[in-house]
């Protein structure tokens, strides 16, 4: 059985090194391991069943809805209004445009549920704007890339839905509410770094706007921000499930983008639907393949072996949790969030529970941890989008990213060792 585990790990990483797409690497490694363990017919049958079973969940229906609503709002003039709102509120502070960038990415990421969409929508406006005002383009790109990841924690977030499935049934409503404080802490930490970095480099501040203009910009952005309250309020109040909330988000984003803002034409909806279908297909293939790999890992006792190994290293929970975090940071640098959550939750969650960590607390920790990977080389998808938008290279933005990485890591340590940051709000609303 131990040889099967070696075959799985070696095959998977060999395929990754050959630049085979992650979903195919996972699926092929799983199939090869099954063929190594049992005969061809039952091996193929089992892999097929696990692939299909991995996506056979009512909860997963929320994902295509949230993907579609995010795409509609991405084209619906939401980003422009959020940026103007942020500019009116904090643009006059030290490093004003950098702070506006962080706040805009946080708000848009929370609405769209996509770090990539936030990077593209906010970055395409803010990076040229910051460069025009005297900010270094590479710093502007680094800020956008780091700040866009906050949308993974602040709901609606597809990755929190995926973790709910991987963990065996943690409440999606509780996860959604639990993500607020950590997400806000990450945004605040990034703002502090941006303010200090901007002051150190002498970057300009924005003009203080008249109070009437500030009110006007905030009111203009309120319809967009209202989506958060509709979705989360409905879920917490028991009015609808996460899946139904996704459908409502689509309807609301259509009304807002097509009917009120008139930024999206009816003729554009077909291309948006097609893009949503493509994105959903990619995510579902990752989920199915990762579910199959997770099953074969359990079959060959890999999670149990890793759990026993970690617990024999030390009896100190602080040290073990630090080791888990360092492993996940390394994993996040090489693997997309979806397969990472599906594959490594069954491995590390039992260890965390033995150390007294709740599945809810662990879920926020792993999502925050892997969010750092989204803006980390060599695989970080957000990093590539940010560089493409700014027309720069990854090598040039690593240096300004370092203090932002440090800020995110500090918040990760706080979230890891202070359970109340994740558990206070769910307990307050009776969702713990």
PDB file of N, CA, C and O in Angstrom, residues 75-111:
ATOM      1  N   UNK A  75     -18.479  43.380 -15.730  1.00  0.00           N
ATOM      2  CA  UNK A  75     -18.671  44.202 -16.924  1.00  0.00           C
ATOM      3  C   UNK A  75     -19.707  45.300 -16.729  1.00  0.00           C
ATOM      4  O   UNK A  75     -19.968  46.083 -17.633  1.00  0.00           O
ATOM      5  N   UNK A  76     -20.295  45.342 -15.549  1.00  0.00           N
ATOM      6  CA  UNK A  76     -21.460  46.213 -15.355  1.00  0.00           C
ATOM      7  C   UNK A  76     -21.196  47.560 -14.747  1.00  0.00           C
ATOM      8  O   UNK A  76     -22.112  48.194 -14.213  1.00  0.00           O
ATOM      9  N   UNK A  77     -19.946  48.032 -14.788  1.00  0.00           N
ATOM     10  CA  UNK A  77     -19.642  49.355 -14.255  1.00  0.00           C
ATOM     11  C   UNK A  77     -19.511  49.397 -12.753  1.00  0.00           C
ATOM     12  O   UNK A  77     -19.441  50.481 -12.153  1.00  0.00           O
ATOM     13  N   UNK A  78     -19.455  48.213 -12.124  1.00  0.00           N
ATOM     14  CA  UNK A  78     -19.358  48.166 -10.660  1.00  0.00           C
ATOM     15  C   UNK A  78     -18.006  48.685 -10.204  1.00  0.00           C
ATOM     16  O   UNK A  78     -17.906  49.470  -9.249  1.00  0.00           O
ATOM     17  N   UNK A  79     -16.938  48.234 -10.894  1.00  0.00           N
ATOM     18  CA  UNK A  79     -15.577  48.592 -10.476  1.00  0.00           C
ATOM     19  C   UNK A  79     -15.393  50.106 -10.437  1.00  0.00           C
ATOM     20  O   UNK A  79     -14.822  50.655  -9.486  1.00  0.00           O
ATOM     21  N   UNK A  80     -15.879  50.792 -11.465  1.00  0.00           N
ATOM     22  CA  UNK A  80     -15.703  52.249 -11.546  1.00  0.00           C
ATOM     23  C   UNK A  80     -16.359  52.945 -10.362  1.00  0.00           C
ATOM     24  O   UNK A  80     -15.758  53.849  -9.750  1.00  0.00           O
ATOM     25  N   UNK A  81     -17.554  52.518  -9.992  1.00  0.00           N
ATOM     26  CA  UNK A  81     -18.269  53.164  -8.894  1.00  0.00           C
ATOM     27  C   UNK A  81     -17.623  52.865  -7.538  1.00  0.00           C
ATOM     28  O   UNK A  81     -17.585  53.712  -6.653  1.00  0.00           O
ATOM     29  N   UNK A  82     -17.110  51.645  -7.383  1.00  0.00           N
ATOM     30  CA  UNK A  82     -16.428  51.295  -6.138  1.00  0.00           C
ATOM     31  C   UNK A  82     -15.130  52.087  -5.982  1.00  0.00           C
ATOM     32  O   UNK A  82     -14.787  52.537  -4.885  1.00  0.00           O
ATOM     33  N   UNK A  83     -14.399  52.254  -7.079  1.00  0.00           N
ATOM     34  CA  UNK A  83     -13.152  53.029  -7.039  1.00  0.00           C
ATOM     35  C   UNK A  83     -13.439  54.480  -6.683  1.00  0.00           C
ATOM     36  O   UNK A  83     -12.745  55.088  -5.854  1.00  0.00           O
ATOM     37  N   UNK A  84     -14.467  55.063  -7.290  1.00  0.00           N
ATOM     38  CA  UNK A  84     -14.824  56.460  -7.001  1.00  0.00           C
ATOM     39  C   UNK A  84     -15.259  56.617  -5.541  1.00  0.00           C
ATOM     40  O   UNK A  84     -14.945  57.626  -4.900  1.00  0.00           O
ATOM     41  N   UNK A  85     -15.971  55.611  -5.022  1.00  0.00           N
ATOM     42  CA  UNK A  85     -16.392  55.638  -3.615  1.00  0.00           C
ATOM     43  C   UNK A  85     -15.168  55.590  -2.703  1.00  0.00           C
ATOM     44  O   UNK A  85     -15.053  56.384  -1.762  1.00  0.00           O
ATOM     45  N   UNK A  86     -14.248  54.657  -2.981  1.00  0.00           N
ATOM     46  CA  UNK A  86     -13.036  54.530  -2.173  1.00  0.00           C
ATOM     47  C   UNK A  86     -12.185  55.795  -2.251  1.00  0.00           C
ATOM     48  O   UNK A  86     -11.612  56.243  -1.255  1.00  0.00           O
ATOM     49  N   UNK A  87     -12.109  56.383  -3.449  1.00  0.00           N
ATOM     50  CA  UNK A  87     -11.326  57.609  -3.649  1.00  0.00           C
ATOM     51  C   UNK A  87     -11.893  58.750  -2.796  1.00  0.00           C
ATOM     52  O   UNK A  87     -11.149  59.522  -2.180  1.00  0.00           O
ATOM     53  N   UNK A  88     -13.205  58.836  -2.749  1.00  0.00           N
ATOM     54  CA  UNK A  88     -13.842  59.900  -1.977  1.00  0.00           C
ATOM     55  C   UNK A  88     -13.635  59.706  -0.477  1.00  0.00           C
ATOM     56  O   UNK A  88     -13.501  60.675   0.268  1.00  0.00           O
ATOM     57  N   UNK A  89     -13.573  58.458  -0.025  1.00  0.00           N
ATOM     58  CA  UNK A  89     -13.476  58.173   1.403  1.00  0.00           C
ATOM     59  C   UNK A  89     -12.058  58.282   1.947  1.00  0.00           C
ATOM     60  O   UNK A  89     -11.838  58.841   3.031  1.00  0.00           O
ATOM     61  N   UNK A  90     -11.069  57.732   1.221  1.00  0.00           N
ATOM     62  CA  UNK A  90      -9.716  57.645   1.793  1.00  0.00           C
ATOM     63  C   UNK A  90      -8.620  58.154   0.858  1.00  0.00           C
ATOM     64  O   UNK A  90      -7.437  58.022   1.162  1.00  0.00           O
ATOM     65  N   UNK A  91      -8.987  58.736  -0.274  1.00  0.00           N
ATOM     66  CA  UNK A  91      -7.987  59.185  -1.238  1.00  0.00           C
ATOM     67  C   UNK A  91      -7.077  60.272  -0.732  1.00  0.00           C
ATOM     68  O   UNK A  91      -5.962  60.446  -1.238  1.00  0.00           O
ATOM     69  N   UNK A  92      -7.499  60.988   0.315  1.00  0.00           N
ATOM     70  CA  UNK A  92      -6.685  62.111   0.817  1.00  0.00           C
ATOM     71  C   UNK A  92      -5.646  61.671   1.851  1.00  0.00           C
ATOM     72  O   UNK A  92      -4.818  62.465   2.280  1.00  0.00           O
ATOM     73  N   UNK A  93      -5.649  60.387   2.245  1.00  0.00           N
ATOM     74  CA  UNK A  93      -4.716  59.894   3.255  1.00  0.00           C
ATOM     75  C   UNK A  93      -3.342  59.631   2.640  1.00  0.00           C
ATOM     76  O   UNK A  93      -3.205  59.562   1.412  1.00  0.00           O
ATOM     77  N   UNK A  94      -2.285  59.483   3.470  1.00  0.00           N
ATOM     78  CA  UNK A  94      -0.956  59.151   2.928  1.00  0.00           C
ATOM     79  C   UNK A  94      -0.993  57.878   2.088  1.00  0.00           C
ATOM     80  O   UNK A  94      -1.553  56.866   2.520  1.00  0.00           O
ATOM     81  N   UNK A  95      -0.418  57.967   0.883  1.00  0.00           N
ATOM     82  CA  UNK A  95      -0.500  56.825  -0.022  1.00  0.00           C
ATOM     83  C   UNK A  95      -1.923  56.596  -0.493  1.00  0.00           C
ATOM     84  O   UNK A  95      -2.347  55.455  -0.697  1.00  0.00           O
ATOM     85  N   UNK A  96      -2.655  57.689  -0.672  1.00  0.00           N
ATOM     86  CA  UNK A  96      -4.091  57.619  -0.947  1.00  0.00           C
ATOM     87  C   UNK A  96      -4.485  56.658  -2.049  1.00  0.00           C
ATOM     88  O   UNK A  96      -5.397  55.844  -1.880  1.00  0.00           O
ATOM     89  N   UNK A  97      -3.822  56.733  -3.197  1.00  0.00           N
ATOM     90  CA  UNK A  97      -4.217  55.879  -4.319  1.00  0.00           C
ATOM     91  C   UNK A  97      -3.943  54.408  -4.028  1.00  0.00           C
ATOM     92  O   UNK A  97      -4.692  53.529  -4.468  1.00  0.00           O
ATOM     93  N   UNK A  98      -2.880  54.124  -3.292  1.00  0.00           N
ATOM     94  CA  UNK A  98      -2.601  52.735  -2.913  1.00  0.00           C
ATOM     95  C   UNK A  98      -3.686  52.212  -1.973  1.00  0.00           C
ATOM     96  O   UNK A  98      -4.142  51.064  -2.096  1.00  0.00           O
ATOM     97  N   UNK A  99      -4.119  53.065  -1.032  1.00  0.00           N
ATOM     98  CA  UNK A  99      -5.198  52.671  -0.117  1.00  0.00           C
ATOM     99  C   UNK A  99      -6.506  52.483  -0.876  1.00  0.00           C
ATOM    100  O   UNK A  99      -7.277  51.553  -0.595  1.00  0.00           O
ATOM    101  N   UNK A 100      -6.759  53.351  -1.833  1.00  0.00           N
ATOM    102  CA  UNK A 100      -7.960  53.224  -2.674  1.00  0.00           C
ATOM    103  C   UNK A 100      -7.922  51.901  -3.438  1.00  0.00           C
ATOM    104  O   UNK A 100      -8.940  51.211  -3.560  1.00  0.00           O
ATOM    105  N   UNK A 101      -6.753  51.552  -3.931  1.00  0.00           N
ATOM    106  CA  UNK A 101      -6.588  50.291  -4.655  1.00  0.00           C
ATOM    107  C   UNK A 101      -6.965  49.105  -3.769  1.00  0.00           C
ATOM    108  O   UNK A 101      -7.726  48.225  -4.169  1.00  0.00           O
ATOM    109  N   UNK A 102      -6.447  49.097  -2.527  1.00  0.00           N
ATOM    110  CA  UNK A 102      -6.736  47.995  -1.602  1.00  0.00           C
ATOM    111  C   UNK A 102      -8.224  47.926  -1.284  1.00  0.00           C
ATOM    112  O   UNK A 102      -8.842  46.852  -1.344  1.00  0.00           O
ATOM    113  N   UNK A 103      -8.813  49.071  -0.945  1.00  0.00           N
ATOM    114  CA  UNK A 103     -10.232  49.091  -0.575  1.00  0.00           C
ATOM    115  C   UNK A 103     -11.113  48.695  -1.758  1.00  0.00           C
ATOM    116  O   UNK A 103     -12.082  47.936  -1.602  1.00  0.00           O
ATOM    117  N   UNK A 104     -10.782  49.175  -2.951  1.00  0.00           N
ATOM    118  CA  UNK A 104     -11.571  48.846  -4.146  1.00  0.00           C
ATOM    119  C   UNK A 104     -11.496  47.351  -4.453  1.00  0.00           C
ATOM    120  O   UNK A 104     -12.509  46.718  -4.763  1.00  0.00           O
ATOM    121  N   UNK A 105     -10.293  46.790  -4.378  1.00  0.00           N
ATOM    122  CA  UNK A 105     -10.121  45.345  -4.625  1.00  0.00           C
ATOM    123  C   UNK A 105     -10.887  44.525  -3.601  1.00  0.00           C
ATOM    124  O   UNK A 105     -11.496  43.501  -3.934  1.00  0.00           O
ATOM    125  N   UNK A 106     -10.859  44.975  -2.349  1.00  0.00           N
ATOM    126  CA  UNK A 106     -11.571  44.255  -1.287  1.00  0.00           C
ATOM    127  C   UNK A 106     -13.073  44.266  -1.527  1.00  0.00           C
ATOM    128  O   UNK A 106     -13.740  43.227  -1.441  1.00  0.00           O
ATOM    129  N   UNK A 107     -13.612  45.440  -1.855  1.00  0.00           N
ATOM    130  CA  UNK A 107     -15.059  45.544  -2.095  1.00  0.00           C
ATOM    131  C   UNK A 107     -15.467  44.778  -3.340  1.00  0.00           C
ATOM    132  O   UNK A 107     -16.468  44.044  -3.344  1.00  0.00           O
ATOM    133  N   UNK A 108     -14.684  44.920  -4.420  1.00  0.00           N
ATOM    134  CA  UNK A 108     -15.055  44.241  -5.663  1.00  0.00           C
ATOM    135  C   UNK A 108     -14.867  42.735  -5.522  1.00  0.00           C
ATOM    136  O   UNK A 108     -15.677  41.954  -6.029  1.00  0.00           O
ATOM    137  N   UNK A 109     -13.794  42.314  -4.839  1.00  0.00           N
ATOM    138  CA  UNK A 109     -13.582  40.884  -4.619  1.00  0.00           C
ATOM    139  C   UNK A 109     -14.705  40.272  -3.806  1.00  0.00           C
ATOM    140  O   UNK A 109     -15.137  39.142  -4.065  1.00  0.00           O
ATOM    141  N   UNK A 110     -15.201  41.037  -2.818  1.00  0.00           N
ATOM    142  CA  UNK A 110     -16.307  40.544  -2.005  1.00  0.00           C
ATOM    143  C   UNK A 110     -17.587  40.403  -2.824  1.00  0.00           C
ATOM    144  O   UNK A 110     -18.358  39.460  -2.642  1.00  0.00           O
ATOM    145  N   UNK A 111     -17.802  41.330  -3.745  1.00  0.00           N
ATOM    146  CA  UNK A 111     -19.018  41.283  -4.566  1.00  0.00           C
ATOM    147  C   UNK A 111     -18.930  40.195  -5.631  1.00  0.00           C
ATOM    148  O   UNK A 111     -19.869  39.427  -5.854  1.00  0.00           O
TER     149      UNK A 111
END
